[in-house]
PDB file of C-alpha atoms in Angstrom:
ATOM      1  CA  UNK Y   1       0.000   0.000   0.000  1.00  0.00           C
ATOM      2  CA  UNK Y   2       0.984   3.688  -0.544  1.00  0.00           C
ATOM      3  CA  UNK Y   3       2.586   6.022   2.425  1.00  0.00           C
ATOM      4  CA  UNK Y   4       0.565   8.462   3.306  1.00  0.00           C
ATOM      5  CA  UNK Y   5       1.547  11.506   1.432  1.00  0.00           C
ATOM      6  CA  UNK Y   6       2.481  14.512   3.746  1.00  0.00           C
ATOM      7  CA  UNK Y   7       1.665  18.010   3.531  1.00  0.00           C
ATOM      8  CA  UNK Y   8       4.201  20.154   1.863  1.00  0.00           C
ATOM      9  CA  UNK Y   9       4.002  23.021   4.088  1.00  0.00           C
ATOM     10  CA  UNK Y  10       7.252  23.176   5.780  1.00  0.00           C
ATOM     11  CA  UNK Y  11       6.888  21.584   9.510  1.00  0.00           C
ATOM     12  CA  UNK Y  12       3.688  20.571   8.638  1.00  0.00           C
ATOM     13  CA  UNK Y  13       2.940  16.551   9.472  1.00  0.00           C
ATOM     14  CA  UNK Y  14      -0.369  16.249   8.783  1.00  0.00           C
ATOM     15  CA  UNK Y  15      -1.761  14.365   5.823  1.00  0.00           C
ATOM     16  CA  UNK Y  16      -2.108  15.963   2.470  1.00  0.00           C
ATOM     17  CA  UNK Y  17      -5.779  15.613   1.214  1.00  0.00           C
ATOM     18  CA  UNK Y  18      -5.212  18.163  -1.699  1.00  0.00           C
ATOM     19  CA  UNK Y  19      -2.714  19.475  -4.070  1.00  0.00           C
ATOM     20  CA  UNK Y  20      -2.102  22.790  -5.624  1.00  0.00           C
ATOM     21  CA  UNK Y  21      -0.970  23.330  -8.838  1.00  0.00           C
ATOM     22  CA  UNK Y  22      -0.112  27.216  -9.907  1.00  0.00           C
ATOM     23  CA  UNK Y  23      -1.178  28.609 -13.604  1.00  0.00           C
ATOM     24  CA  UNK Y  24       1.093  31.167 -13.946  1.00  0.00           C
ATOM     25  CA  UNK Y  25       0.061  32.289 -17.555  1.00  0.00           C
ATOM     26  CA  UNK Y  26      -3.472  32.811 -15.919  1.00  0.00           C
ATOM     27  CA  UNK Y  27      -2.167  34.433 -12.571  1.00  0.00           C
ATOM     28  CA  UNK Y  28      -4.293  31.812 -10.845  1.00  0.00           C
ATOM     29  CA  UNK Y  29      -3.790  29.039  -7.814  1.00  0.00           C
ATOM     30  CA  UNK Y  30      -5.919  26.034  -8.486  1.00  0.00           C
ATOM     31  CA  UNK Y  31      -6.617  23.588  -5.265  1.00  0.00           C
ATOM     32  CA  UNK Y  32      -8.285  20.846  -6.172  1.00  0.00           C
ATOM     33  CA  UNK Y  33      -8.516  16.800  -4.725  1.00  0.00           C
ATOM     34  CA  UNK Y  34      -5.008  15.259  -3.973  1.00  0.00           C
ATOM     35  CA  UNK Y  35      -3.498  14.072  -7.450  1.00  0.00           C
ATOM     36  CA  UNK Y  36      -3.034  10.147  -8.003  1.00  0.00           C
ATOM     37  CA  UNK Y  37       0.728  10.839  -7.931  1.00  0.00           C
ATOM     38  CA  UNK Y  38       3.257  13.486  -6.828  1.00  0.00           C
ATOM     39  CA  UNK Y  39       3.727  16.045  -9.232  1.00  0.00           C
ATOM     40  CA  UNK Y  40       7.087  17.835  -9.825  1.00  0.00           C
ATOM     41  CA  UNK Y  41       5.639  21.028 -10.148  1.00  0.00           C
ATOM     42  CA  UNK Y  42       2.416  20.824  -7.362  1.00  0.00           C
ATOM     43  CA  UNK Y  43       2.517  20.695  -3.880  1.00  0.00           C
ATOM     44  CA  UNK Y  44       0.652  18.473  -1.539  1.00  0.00           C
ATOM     45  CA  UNK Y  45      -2.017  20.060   1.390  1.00  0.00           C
ATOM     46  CA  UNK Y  46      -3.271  19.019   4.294  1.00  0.00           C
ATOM     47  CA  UNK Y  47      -7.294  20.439   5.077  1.00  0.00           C
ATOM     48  CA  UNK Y  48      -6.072  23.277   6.880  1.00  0.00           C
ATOM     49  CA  UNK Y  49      -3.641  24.306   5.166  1.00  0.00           C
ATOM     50  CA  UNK Y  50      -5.790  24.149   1.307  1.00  0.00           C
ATOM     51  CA  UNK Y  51      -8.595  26.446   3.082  1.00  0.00           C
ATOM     52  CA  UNK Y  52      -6.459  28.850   4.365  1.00  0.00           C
ATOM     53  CA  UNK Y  53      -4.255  29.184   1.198  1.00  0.00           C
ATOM     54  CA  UNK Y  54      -4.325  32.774  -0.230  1.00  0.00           C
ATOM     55  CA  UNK Y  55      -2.739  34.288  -3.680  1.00  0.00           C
ATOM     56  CA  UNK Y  56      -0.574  37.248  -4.114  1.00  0.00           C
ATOM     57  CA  UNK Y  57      -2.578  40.178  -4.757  1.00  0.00           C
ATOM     58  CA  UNK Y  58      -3.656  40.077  -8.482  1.00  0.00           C
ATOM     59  CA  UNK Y  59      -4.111  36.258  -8.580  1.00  0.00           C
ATOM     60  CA  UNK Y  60      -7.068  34.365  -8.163  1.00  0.00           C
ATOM     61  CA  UNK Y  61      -7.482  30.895  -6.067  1.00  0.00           C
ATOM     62  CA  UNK Y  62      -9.355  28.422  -7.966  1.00  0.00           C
ATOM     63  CA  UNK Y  63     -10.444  26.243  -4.562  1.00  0.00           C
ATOM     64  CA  UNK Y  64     -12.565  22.798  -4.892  1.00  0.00           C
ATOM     65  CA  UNK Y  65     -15.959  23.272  -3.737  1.00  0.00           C
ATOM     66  CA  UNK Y  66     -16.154  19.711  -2.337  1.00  0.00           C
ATOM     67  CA  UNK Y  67     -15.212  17.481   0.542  1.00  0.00           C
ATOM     68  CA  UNK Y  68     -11.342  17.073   1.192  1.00  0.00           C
ATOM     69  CA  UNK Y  69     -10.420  13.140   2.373  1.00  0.00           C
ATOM     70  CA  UNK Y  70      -7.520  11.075   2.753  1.00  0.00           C
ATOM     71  CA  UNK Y  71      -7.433   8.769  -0.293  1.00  0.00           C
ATOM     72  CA  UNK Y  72      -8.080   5.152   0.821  1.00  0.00           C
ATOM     73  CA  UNK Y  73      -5.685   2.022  -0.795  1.00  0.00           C
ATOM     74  CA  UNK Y  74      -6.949   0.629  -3.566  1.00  0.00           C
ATOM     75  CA  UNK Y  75      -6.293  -2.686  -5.417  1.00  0.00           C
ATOM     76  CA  UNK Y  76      -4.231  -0.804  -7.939  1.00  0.00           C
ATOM     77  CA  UNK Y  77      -1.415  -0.197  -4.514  1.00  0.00           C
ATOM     78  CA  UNK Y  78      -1.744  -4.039  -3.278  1.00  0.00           C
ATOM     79  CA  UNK Y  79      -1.215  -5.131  -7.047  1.00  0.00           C
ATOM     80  CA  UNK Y  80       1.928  -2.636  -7.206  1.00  0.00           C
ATOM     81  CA  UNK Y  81       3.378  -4.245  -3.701  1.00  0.00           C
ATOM     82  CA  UNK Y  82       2.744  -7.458  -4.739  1.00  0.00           C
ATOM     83  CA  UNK Y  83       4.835  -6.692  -8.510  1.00  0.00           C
ATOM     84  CA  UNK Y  84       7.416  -5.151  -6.681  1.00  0.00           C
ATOM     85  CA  UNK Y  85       7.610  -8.238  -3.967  1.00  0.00           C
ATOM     86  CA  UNK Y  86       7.575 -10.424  -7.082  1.00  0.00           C
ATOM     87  CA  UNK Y  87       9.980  -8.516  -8.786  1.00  0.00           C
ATOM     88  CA  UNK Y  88      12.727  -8.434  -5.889  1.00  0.00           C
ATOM     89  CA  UNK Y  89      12.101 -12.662  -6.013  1.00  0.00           C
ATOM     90  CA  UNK Y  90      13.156 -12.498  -9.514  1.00  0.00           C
ATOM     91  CA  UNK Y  91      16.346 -11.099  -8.684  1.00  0.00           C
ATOM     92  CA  UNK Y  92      19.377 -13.573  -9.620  1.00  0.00           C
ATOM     93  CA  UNK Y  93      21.458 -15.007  -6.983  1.00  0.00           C
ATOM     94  CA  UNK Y  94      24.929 -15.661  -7.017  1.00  0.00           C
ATOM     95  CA  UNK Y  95      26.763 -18.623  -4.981  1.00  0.00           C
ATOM     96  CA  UNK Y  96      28.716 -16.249  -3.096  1.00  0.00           C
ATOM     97  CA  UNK Y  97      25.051 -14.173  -2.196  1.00  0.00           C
ATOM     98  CA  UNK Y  98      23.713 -17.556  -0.730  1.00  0.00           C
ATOM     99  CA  UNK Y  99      26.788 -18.174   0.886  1.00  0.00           C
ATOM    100  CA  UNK Y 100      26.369 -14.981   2.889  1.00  0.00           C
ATOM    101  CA  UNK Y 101      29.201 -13.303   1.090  1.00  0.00           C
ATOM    102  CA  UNK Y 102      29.771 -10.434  -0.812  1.00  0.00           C
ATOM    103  CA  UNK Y 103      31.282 -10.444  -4.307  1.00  0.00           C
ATOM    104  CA  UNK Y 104      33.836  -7.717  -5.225  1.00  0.00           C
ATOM    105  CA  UNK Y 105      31.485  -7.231  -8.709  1.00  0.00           C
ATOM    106  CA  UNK Y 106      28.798  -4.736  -9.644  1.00  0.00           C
ATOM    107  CA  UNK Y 107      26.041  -5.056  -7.112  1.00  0.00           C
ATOM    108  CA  UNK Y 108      22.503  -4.971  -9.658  1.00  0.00           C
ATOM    109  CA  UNK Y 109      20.518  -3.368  -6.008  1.00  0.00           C
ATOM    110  CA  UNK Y 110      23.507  -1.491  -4.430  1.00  0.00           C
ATOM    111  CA  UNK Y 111      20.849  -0.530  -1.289  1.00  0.00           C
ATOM    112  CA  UNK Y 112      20.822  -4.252  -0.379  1.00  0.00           C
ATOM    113  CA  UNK Y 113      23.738  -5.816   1.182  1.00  0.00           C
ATOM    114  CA  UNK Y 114      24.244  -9.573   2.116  1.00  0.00           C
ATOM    115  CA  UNK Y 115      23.782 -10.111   5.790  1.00  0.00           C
ATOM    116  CA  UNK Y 116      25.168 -13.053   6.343  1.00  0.00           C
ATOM    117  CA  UNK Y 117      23.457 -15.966   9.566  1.00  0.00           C
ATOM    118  CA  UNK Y 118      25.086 -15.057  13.119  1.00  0.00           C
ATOM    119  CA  UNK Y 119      27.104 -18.836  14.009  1.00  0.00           C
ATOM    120  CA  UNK Y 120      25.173 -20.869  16.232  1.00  0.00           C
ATOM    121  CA  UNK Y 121      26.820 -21.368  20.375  1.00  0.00           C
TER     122      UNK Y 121
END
């Protein structure tokens, strides 16, 4: 399942339930339901934060007229965890790797290591 997305407000922990997304060529702020994904160029909002948000003067907010919720999982994010569980099975394994050593070559996931059984008393 997804993380919960965080507002983007700086110090701000609570969860985003909106996203705002600027128009500059229209001199407008648009907050509307929390996108499907991160955007590079939109920021995430928590409730309080997307109803207090204000424009510099000359712009106009475009605000959502409707209820603002925390998205709930769907069977789209179980079907991604269980790809990327599937995925990490498919990965090859060397000797050495079962072993529970490491081999001097090009690591394919460089964030995993080998960690190898503590001996037995």
């Amino acid at each position: 399942m997804r993380s919960v997305r965080r507002c983007s407000r700086t110090g701000c922990t609570n969860p985003a339930v909106a996203t705002l997304t600027y128009a500059y060529a229209d001199s407008t702020a648009v907050v509307g339901p929390l996108a499907t994904f991160a955007e590079p160029h939109s920021y995430d909002l928590c409730e309080a934060h997307a109803m207090r948000l204000t424009a510099p003067k000359g712009w106009e907010v475009v605000r959502y007229e409707g209820e603002f919720a925390i998205p709930q999982p769907t069977v789209d994010d179980l079907t991604a965890l269980a790809e990327a569980v599937r995925e990490a099975g498919r990965a090859e394994r060397t000797p050495e790797a079962v072993e529970g050593t490491i081999s001097r070559g090009p690591r394919p996931h460089p964030h995993l290591r080998v960690i190898p059984t503590p001996p037995e008393d």
